[in-house]
Tab-separated table of C-alpha atoms and ligand atoms in Angstrom:
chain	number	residue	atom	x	y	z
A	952	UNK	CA	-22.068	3.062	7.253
A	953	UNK	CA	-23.311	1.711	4.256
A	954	UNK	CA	-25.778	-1.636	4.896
A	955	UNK	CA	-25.527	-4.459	5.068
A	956	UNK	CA	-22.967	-4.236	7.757
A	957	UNK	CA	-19.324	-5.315	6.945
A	958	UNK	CA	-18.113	-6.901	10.356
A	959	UNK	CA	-14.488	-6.548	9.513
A	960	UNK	CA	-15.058	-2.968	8.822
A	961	UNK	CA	-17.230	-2.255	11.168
A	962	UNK	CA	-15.953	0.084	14.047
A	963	UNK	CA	-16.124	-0.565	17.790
A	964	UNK	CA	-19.250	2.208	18.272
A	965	UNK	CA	-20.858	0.480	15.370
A	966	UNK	CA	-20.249	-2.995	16.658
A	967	UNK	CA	-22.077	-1.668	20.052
A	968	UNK	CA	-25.239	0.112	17.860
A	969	UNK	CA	-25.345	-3.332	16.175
A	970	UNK	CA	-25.326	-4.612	19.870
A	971	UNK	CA	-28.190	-2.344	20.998
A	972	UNK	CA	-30.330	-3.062	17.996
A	973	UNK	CA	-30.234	-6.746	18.960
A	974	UNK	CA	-30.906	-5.787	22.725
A	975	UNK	CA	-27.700	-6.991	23.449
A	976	UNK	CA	-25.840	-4.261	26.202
A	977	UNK	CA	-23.365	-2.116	24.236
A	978	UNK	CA	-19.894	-3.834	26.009
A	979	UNK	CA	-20.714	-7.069	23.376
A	980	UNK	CA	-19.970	-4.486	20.429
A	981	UNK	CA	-16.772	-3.880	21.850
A	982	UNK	CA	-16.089	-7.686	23.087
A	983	UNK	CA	-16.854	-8.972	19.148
A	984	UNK	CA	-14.579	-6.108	17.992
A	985	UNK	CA	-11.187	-6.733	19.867
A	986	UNK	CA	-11.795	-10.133	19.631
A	987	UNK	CA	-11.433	-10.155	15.457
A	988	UNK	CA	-9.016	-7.319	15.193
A	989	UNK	CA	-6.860	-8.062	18.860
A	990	UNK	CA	-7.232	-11.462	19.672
A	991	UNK	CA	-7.261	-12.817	15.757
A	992	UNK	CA	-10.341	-14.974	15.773
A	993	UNK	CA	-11.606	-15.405	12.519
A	994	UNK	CA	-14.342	-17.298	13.009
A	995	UNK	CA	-17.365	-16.161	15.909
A	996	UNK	CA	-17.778	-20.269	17.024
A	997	UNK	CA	-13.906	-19.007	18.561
A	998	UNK	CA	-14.917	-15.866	20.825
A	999	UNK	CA	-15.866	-18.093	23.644
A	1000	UNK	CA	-16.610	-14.950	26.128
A	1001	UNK	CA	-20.061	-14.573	23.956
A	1002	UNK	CA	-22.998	-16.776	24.827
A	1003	UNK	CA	-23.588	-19.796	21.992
A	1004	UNK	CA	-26.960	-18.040	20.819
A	1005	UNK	CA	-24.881	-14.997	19.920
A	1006	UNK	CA	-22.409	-16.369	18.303
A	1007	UNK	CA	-24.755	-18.412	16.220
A	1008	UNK	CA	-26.686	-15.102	15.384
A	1009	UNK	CA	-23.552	-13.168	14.507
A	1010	UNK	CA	-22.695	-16.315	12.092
A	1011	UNK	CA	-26.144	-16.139	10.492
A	1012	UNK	CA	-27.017	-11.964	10.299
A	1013	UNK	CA	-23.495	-10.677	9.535
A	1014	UNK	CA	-21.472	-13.613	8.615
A	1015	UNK	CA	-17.379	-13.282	8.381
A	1016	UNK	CA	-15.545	-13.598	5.175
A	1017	UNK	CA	-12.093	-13.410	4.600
A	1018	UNK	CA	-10.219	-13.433	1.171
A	1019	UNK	CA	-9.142	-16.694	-0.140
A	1020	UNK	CA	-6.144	-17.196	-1.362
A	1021	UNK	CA	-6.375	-18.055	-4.711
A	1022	UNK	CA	-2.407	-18.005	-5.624
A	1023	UNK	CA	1.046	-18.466	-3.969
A	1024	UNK	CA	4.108	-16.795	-5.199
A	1025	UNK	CA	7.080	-17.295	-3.312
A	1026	UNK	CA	10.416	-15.233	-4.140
A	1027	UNK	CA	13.308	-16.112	-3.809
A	1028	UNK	CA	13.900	-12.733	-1.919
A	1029	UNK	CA	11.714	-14.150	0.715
A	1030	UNK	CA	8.541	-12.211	-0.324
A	1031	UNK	CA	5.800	-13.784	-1.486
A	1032	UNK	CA	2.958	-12.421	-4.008
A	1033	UNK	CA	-0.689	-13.638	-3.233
A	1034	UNK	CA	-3.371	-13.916	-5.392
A	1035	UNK	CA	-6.436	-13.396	-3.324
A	1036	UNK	CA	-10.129	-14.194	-4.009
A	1037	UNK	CA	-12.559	-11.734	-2.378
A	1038	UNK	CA	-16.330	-13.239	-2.080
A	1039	UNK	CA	-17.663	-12.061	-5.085
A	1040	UNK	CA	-14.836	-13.380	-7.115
A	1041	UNK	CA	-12.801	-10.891	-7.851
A	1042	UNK	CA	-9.452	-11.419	-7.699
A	1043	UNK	CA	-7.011	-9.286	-6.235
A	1044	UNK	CA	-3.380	-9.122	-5.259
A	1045	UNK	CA	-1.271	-8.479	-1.505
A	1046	UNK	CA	2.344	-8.916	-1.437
A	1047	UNK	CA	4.576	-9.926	2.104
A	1048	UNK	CA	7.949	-8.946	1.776
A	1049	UNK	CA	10.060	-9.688	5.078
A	1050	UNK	CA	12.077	-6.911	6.188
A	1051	UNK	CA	15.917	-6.998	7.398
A	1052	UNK	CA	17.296	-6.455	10.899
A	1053	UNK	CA	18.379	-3.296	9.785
A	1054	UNK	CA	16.360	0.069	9.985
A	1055	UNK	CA	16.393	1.965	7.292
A	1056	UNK	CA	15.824	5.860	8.195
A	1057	UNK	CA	15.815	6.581	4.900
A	1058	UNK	CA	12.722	5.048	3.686
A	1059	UNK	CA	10.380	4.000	6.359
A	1060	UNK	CA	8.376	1.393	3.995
A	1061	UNK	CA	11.957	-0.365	3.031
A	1062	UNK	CA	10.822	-3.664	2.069
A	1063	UNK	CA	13.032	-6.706	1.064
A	1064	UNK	CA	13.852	-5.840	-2.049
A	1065	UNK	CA	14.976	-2.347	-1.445
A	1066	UNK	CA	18.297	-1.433	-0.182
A	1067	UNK	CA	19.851	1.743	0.233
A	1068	UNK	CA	21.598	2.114	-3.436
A	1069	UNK	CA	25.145	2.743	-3.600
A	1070	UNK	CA	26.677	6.301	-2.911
A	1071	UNK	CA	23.207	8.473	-3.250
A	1072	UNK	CA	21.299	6.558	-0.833
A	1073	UNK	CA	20.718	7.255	3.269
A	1074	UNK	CA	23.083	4.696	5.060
A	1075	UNK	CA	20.882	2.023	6.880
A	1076	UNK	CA	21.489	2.054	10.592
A	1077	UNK	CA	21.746	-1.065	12.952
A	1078	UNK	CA	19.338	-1.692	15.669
A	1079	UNK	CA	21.912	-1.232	18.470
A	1080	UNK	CA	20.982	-2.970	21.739
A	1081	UNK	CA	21.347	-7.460	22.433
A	1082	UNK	CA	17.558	-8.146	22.013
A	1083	UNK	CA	16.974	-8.243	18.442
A	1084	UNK	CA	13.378	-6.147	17.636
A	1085	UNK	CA	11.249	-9.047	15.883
A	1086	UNK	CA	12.098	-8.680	12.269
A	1087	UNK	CA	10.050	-6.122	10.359
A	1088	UNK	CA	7.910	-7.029	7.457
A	1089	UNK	CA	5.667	-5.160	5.177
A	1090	UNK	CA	2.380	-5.851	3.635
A	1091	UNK	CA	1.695	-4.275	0.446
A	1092	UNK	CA	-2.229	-3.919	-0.064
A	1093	UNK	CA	-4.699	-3.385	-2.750
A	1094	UNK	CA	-6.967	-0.712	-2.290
A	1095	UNK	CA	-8.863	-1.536	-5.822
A	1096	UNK	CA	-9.604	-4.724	-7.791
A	1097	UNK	CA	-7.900	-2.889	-11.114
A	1098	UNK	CA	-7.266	0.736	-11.602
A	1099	UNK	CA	-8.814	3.306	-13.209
A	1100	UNK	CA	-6.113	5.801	-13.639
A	1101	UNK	CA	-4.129	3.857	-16.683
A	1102	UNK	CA	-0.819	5.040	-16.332
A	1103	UNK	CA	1.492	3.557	-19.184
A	1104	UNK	CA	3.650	1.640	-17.075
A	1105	UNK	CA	1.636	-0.179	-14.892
A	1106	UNK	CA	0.391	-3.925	-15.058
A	1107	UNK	CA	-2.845	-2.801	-13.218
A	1108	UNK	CA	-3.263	0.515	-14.892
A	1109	UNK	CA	-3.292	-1.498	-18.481
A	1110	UNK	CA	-5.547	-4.000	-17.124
A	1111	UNK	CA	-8.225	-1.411	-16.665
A	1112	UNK	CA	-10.996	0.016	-13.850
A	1113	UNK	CA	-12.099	-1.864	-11.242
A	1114	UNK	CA	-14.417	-1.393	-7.972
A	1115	UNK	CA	-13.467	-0.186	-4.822
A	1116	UNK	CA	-12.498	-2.420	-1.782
A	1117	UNK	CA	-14.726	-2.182	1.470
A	1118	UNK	CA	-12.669	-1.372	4.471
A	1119	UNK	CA	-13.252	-4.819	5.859
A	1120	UNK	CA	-11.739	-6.522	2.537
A	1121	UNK	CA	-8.969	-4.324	3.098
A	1122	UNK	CA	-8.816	-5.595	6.292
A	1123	UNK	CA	-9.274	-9.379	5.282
A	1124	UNK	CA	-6.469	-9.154	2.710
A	1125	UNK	CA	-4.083	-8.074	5.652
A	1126	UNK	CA	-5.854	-10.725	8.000
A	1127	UNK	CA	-5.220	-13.311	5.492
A	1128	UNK	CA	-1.567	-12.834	4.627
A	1129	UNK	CA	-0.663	-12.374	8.039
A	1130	UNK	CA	-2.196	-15.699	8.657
A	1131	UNK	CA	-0.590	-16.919	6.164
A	1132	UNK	CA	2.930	-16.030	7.229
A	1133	UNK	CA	2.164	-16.652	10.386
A	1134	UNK	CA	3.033	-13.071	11.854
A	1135	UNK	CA	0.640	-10.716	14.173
A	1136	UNK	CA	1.159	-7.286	14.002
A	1137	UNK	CA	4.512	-7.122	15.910
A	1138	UNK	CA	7.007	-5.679	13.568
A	1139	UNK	CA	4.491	-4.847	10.244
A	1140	UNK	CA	4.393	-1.892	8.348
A	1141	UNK	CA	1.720	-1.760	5.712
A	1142	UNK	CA	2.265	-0.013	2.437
A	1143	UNK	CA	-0.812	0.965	0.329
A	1144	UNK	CA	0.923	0.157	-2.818
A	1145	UNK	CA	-1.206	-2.732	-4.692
A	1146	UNK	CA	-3.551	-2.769	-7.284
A	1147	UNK	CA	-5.896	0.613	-7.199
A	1148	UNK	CA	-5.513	3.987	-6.646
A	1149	UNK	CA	-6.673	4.643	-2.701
A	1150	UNK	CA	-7.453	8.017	-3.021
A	1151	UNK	CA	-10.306	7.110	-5.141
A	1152	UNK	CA	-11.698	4.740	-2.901
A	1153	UNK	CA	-11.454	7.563	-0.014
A	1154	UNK	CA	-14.121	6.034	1.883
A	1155	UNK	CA	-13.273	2.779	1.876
A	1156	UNK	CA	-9.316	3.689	2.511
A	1157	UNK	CA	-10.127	6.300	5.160
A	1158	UNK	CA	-12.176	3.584	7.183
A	1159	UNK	CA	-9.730	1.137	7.001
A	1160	UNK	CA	-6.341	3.312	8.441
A	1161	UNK	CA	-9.261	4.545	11.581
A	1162	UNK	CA	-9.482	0.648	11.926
A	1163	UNK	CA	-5.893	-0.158	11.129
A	1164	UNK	CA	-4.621	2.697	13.342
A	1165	UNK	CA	-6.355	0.335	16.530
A	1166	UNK	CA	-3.077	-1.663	15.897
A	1167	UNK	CA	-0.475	0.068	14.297
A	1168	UNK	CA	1.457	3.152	14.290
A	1169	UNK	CA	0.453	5.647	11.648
A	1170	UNK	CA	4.018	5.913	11.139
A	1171	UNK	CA	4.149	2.146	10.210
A	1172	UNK	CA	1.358	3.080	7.235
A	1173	UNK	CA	1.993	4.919	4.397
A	1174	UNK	CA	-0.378	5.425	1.375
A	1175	UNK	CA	0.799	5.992	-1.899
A	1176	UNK	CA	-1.543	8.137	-5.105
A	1177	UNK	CA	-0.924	8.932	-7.936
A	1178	UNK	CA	-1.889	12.899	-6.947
A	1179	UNK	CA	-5.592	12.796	-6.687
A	1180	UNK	CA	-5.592	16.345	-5.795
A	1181	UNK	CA	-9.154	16.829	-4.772
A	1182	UNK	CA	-8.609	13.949	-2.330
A	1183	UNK	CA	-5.651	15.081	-0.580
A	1184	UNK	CA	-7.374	17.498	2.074
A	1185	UNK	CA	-9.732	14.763	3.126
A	1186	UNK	CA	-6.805	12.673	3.863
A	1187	UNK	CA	-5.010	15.724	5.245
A	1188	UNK	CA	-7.928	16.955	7.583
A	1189	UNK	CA	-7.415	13.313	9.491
A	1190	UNK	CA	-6.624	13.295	13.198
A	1191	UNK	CA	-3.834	10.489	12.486
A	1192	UNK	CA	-2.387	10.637	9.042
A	1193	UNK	CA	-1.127	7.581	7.316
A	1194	UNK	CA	2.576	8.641	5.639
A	1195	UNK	CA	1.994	10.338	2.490
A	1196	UNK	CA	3.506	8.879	-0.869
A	1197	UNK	CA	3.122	10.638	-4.191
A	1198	UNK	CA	3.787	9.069	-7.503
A	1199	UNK	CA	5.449	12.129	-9.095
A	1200	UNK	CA	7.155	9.764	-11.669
A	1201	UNK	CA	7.878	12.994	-14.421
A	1202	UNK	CA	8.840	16.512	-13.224
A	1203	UNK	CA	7.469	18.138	-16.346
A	1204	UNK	CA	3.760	18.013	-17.496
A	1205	UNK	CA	4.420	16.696	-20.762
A	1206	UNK	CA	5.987	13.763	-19.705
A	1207	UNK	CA	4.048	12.916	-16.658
A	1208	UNK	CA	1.317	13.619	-18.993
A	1209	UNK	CA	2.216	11.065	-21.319
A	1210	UNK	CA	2.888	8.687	-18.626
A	1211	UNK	CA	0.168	9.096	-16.259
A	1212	UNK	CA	-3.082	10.611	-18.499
A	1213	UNK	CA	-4.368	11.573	-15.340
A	1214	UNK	CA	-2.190	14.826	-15.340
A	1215	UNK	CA	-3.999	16.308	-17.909
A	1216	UNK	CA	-6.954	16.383	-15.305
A	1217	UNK	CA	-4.917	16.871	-11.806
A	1218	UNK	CA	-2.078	18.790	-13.157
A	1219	UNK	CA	1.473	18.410	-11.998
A	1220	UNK	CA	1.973	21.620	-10.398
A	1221	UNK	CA	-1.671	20.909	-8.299
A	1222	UNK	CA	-0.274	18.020	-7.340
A	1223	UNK	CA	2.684	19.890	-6.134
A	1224	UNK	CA	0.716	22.410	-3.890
A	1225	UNK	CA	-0.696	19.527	-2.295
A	1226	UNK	CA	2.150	17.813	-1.061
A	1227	UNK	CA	2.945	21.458	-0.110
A	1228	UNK	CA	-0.288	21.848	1.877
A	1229	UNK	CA	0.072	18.376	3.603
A	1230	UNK	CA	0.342	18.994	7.544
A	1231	UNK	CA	3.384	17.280	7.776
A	1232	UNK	CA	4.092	15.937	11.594
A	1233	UNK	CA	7.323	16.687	12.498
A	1234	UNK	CA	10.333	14.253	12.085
A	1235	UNK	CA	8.129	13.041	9.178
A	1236	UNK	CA	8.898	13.048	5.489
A	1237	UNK	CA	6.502	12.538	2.124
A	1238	UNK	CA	7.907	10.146	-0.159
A	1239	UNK	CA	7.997	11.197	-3.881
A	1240	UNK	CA	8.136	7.862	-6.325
A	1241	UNK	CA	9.580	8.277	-9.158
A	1242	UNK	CA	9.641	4.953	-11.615
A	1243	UNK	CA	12.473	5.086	-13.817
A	1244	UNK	CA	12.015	4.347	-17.366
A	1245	UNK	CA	15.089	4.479	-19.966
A	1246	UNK	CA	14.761	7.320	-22.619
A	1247	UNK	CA	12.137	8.358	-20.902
A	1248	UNK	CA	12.614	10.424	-17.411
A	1249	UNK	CA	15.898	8.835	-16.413
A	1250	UNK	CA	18.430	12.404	-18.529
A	1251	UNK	CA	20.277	14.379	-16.512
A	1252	UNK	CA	17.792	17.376	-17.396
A	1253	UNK	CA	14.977	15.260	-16.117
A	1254	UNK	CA	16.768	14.734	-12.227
A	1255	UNK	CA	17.162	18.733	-12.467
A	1256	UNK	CA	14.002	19.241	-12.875
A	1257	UNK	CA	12.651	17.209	-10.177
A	1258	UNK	CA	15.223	19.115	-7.552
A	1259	UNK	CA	13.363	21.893	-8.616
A	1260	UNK	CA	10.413	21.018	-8.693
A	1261	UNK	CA	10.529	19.478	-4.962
A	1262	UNK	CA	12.531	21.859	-3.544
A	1263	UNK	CA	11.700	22.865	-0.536
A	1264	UNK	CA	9.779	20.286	0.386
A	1265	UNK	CA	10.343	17.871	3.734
A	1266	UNK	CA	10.965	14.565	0.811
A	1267	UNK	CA	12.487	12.107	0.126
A	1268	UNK	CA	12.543	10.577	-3.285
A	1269	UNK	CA	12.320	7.177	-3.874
A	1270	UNK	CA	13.569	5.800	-7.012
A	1271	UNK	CA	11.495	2.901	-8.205
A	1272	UNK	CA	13.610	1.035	-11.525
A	1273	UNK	CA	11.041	0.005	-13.960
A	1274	UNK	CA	9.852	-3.243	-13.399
A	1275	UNK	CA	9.527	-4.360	-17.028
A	1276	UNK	CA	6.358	-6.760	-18.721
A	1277	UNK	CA	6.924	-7.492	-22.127
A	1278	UNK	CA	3.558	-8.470	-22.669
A	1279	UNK	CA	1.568	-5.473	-20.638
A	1280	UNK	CA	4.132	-2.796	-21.240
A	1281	UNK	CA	6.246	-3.482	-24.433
A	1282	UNK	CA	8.438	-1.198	-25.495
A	1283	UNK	CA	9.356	0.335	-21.804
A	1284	UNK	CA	12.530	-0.578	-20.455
A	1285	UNK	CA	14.484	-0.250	-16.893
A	1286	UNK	CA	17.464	1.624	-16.856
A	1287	UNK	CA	21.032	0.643	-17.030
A	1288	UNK	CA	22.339	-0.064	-13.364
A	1289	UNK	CA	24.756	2.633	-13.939
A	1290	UNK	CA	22.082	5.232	-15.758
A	1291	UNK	CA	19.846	3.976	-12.284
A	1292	UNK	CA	22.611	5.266	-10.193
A	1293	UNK	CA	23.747	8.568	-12.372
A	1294	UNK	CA	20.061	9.336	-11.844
A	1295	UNK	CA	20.157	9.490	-8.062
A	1296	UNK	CA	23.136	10.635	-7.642
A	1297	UNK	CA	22.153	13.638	-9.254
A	1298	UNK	CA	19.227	14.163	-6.793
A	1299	UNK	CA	21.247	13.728	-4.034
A	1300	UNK	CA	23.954	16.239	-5.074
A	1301	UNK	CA	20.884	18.323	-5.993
A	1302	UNK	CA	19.917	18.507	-2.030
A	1303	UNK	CA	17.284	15.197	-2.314
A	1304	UNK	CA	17.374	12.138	0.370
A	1305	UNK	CA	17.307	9.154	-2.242
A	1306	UNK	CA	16.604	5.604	-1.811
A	1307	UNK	CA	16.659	3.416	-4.310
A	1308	UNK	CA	14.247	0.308	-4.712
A	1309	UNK	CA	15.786	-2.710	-6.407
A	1310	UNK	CA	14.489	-5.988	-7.494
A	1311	UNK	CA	16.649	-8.912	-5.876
A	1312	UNK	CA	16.050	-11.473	-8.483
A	1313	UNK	CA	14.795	-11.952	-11.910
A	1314	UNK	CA	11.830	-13.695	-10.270
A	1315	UNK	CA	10.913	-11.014	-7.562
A	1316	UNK	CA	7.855	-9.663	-9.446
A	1317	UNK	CA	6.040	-9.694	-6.754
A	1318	UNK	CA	6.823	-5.588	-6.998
A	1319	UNK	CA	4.013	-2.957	-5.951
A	1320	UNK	CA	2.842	-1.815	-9.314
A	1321	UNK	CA	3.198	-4.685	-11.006
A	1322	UNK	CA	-0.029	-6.427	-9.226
A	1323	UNK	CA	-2.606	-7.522	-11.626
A	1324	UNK	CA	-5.032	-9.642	-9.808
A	1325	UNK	CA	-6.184	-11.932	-13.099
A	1326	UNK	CA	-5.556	-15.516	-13.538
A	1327	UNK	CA	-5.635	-15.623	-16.892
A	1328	UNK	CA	-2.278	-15.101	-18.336
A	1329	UNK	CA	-1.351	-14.110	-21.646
A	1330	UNK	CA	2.167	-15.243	-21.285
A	1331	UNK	CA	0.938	-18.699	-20.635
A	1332	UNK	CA	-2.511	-18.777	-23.151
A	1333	UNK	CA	-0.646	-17.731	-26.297
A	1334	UNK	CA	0.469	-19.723	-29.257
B	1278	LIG	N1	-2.050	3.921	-7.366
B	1278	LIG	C1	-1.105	4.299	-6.400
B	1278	LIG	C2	-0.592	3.134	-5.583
B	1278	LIG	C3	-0.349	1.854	-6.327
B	1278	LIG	S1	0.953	1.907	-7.526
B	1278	LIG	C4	0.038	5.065	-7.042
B	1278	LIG	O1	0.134	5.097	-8.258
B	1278	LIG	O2	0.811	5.659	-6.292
B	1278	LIG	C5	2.378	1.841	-6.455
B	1278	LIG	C6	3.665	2.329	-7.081
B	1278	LIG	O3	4.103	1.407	-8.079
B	1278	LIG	C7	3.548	3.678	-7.754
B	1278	LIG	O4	4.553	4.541	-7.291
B	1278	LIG	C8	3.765	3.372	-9.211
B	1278	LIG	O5	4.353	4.453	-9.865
B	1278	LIG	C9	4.663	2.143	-9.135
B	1278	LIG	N2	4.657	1.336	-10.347
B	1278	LIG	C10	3.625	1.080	-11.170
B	1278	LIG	N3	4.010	0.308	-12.216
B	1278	LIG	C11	5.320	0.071	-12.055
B	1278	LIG	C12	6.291	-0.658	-12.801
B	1278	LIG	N4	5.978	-1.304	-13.930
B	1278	LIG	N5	7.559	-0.683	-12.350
B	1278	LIG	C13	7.888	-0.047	-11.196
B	1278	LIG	N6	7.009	0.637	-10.441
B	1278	LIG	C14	5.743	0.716	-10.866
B	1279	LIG	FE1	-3.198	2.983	-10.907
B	1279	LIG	FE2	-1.007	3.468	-9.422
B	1279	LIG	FE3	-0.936	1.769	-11.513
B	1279	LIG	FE4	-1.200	4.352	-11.956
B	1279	LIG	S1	0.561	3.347	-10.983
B	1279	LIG	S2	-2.397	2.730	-12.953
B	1279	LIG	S3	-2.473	4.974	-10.244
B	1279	LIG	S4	-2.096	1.486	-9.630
């Protein structure tokens, strides 16, 4: 681990060297562990099972810092969009969007927004049973404070490169939304879908699911790149793997080219044999995204071409309607509803499970992709 020591990324052996080095015995590493990530103390004055002097110590040496939060922005869907403030000021953005009381099986990140789309999509099934399951929510999280990867259509791809998030500011945007909502871990699902591309921050992603994975199913996690294919075995060689998410977004390289520059140096059909190669645990399933753009990858030659190109493969495809930004991406435009649901249909009668991912409300741009973490605001500065 990289000094100076980040407590809320810090794992429970390095907690206990940390303990030994301070001539401590090694059961206090473990104590100041559960207490931040089980019990939800945020503060060391609160762990009352360590002795004053200690917690004073911890407060001084490796003080705790959580993200701020900088901005509020409540949907009407019920999510909200945060604007958080990390400690060096950067700003960056996490997104809670509650879930329903229904279960999805055919997209195991469903957020609020989402709902199975009309005849292509995977009927949602009913939690049978009289005790309702706590509702299900899910955090979407930045893994980057911009992103480096500039594909055409994203708000934080135009806004440019920015530096990687240490697993404990991962871990302090969760901390601080779910204090925020005022939810503990009962019922989330976590979506790696924000601002950055995680797998280029592996290091910093990787640490954070081994910490993560203390508390949550790795079947409540999935990670989403935009086919980093150099990164994919490290992620793949994992004891517990995170669900995989792929941004295919263009099933020909000229397109995806044109959409995501990265293609021209992690080619499509690389990306391909990656998803290919990734030790898939049974009863699992890879998520392709695919953001729909009018004129652009939404023909019916374009939804061929992605049945072929995925075939095969144990996916589902998750159509993601353009969220459109006149001011960051002019010119690119969502789909009709009706050329949104020609498209999947085609995929499903093509052999593909589909879900579709629609916006409730003109105001629910709170959307994964569309995070941009900077409070200045063109829409609002000019003329
Ligand atoms: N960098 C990673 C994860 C963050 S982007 C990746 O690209 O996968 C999360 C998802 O949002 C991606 O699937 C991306 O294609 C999608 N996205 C980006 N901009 C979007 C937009 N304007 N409208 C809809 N989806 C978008
Ligand atoms: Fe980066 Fe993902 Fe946006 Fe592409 S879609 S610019 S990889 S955040």
């Amino acid at each position: 681990m990289t000094s100076p020591f980040d407590p809320l990324g810090a794992t429970v052996s390095e907690w206990e060297d940390l303990a030994g080095s301070w001539s401590l015995p090694r059961y206090r590493g473990r104590q100041i562990f559960d207490a931040l990530h089980r019990k939800g103390d945020r503060d060391y004055g609160l762990v009352r099972e360590l002795p004053g002097g200690l917690r004073e110590r911890l407060a001084s040496d490796v003080p705790l810092f959580l993200p701020s939060i900088a901005r509020r922005d409540p949907s009407s869907d019920g999510s909200v969009k945060y604007g958080l403030r990390l400690a060096d000021g950067a700003l960056i953005e996490a997104v809670f969007m509650p879930g329903t009381r229904s279960f999805s099986e055919a997209n195991e990140f469903e957020d609020a927004r989402a709902h199975p789309g009309a005849a292509p999509a995977l009927r949602a099934r009913p939690f049978a049973g009289a005790a309702a399951p706590l509702a299900k929510f899910t955090i979407c999280l930045s893994s980057q404070t911009g992103c480096a990867v500039d594909c055409a259509f994203c708000v934080t791809g135009r806004l440019g490169a920015g530096r990687n998030l240490t697993a404990g500011e991962i871990l302090g945007q969760l901390y601080a939304v779910l204090d925020d909502a005022g939810r503990s871990f009962d019922g989330l699902r976590i979506v790696f879908m924000g601002m950055g591309e995680p797998f280029l921050n592996p290091d910093g992603v990787s640490r954070a699911l081994d910490l993560l994975f203390e508390r949550v199913s790795p079947r409540r996690v999935t990670v989403s790149t935009s086919g980093i294919t150099p990164a994919f075995a490290r992620f793949a060689s994992r004891e517990r793997r995170p669900n995989l998410a792929v941004s295919i977004n263009a099933a020909d390289s000229e397109t995806r080219s044109r959409l995501m520059p990265i293609t021209r140096t992690h080619p499509l059909e690389g990306v391909v044999a990656a998803m290919r190669a990734w030790p898939l645990e049974s009863h699992r399933r890879m998520t392709a995204e695919y953001v729909l753009i009018a004129g652009v990858n939404d023909s019916p030659e374009n939804a061929g071409r992605l049945t072929r190109l995925l075939a095969g493969l144990r996916v589902k495809v998750n159509v993601i309607p353009l969220n459109e930004d006149p001011v960051y991406l002019p010119g690119w435009k969502r789909p009709s509803e009706d050329a949104i649901d020609r498209f999947a249909a085609r995929l499903s009668a093509g052999g593909l499970p589909v879900t579709v991912r629609r916006s409730r409300g003109p105001d629910a741009n709170a959307a994964c992709g569309q995070l941009k973490g900077r409070t200045e605001d063109p829409r609002r500065t000019r003329g």
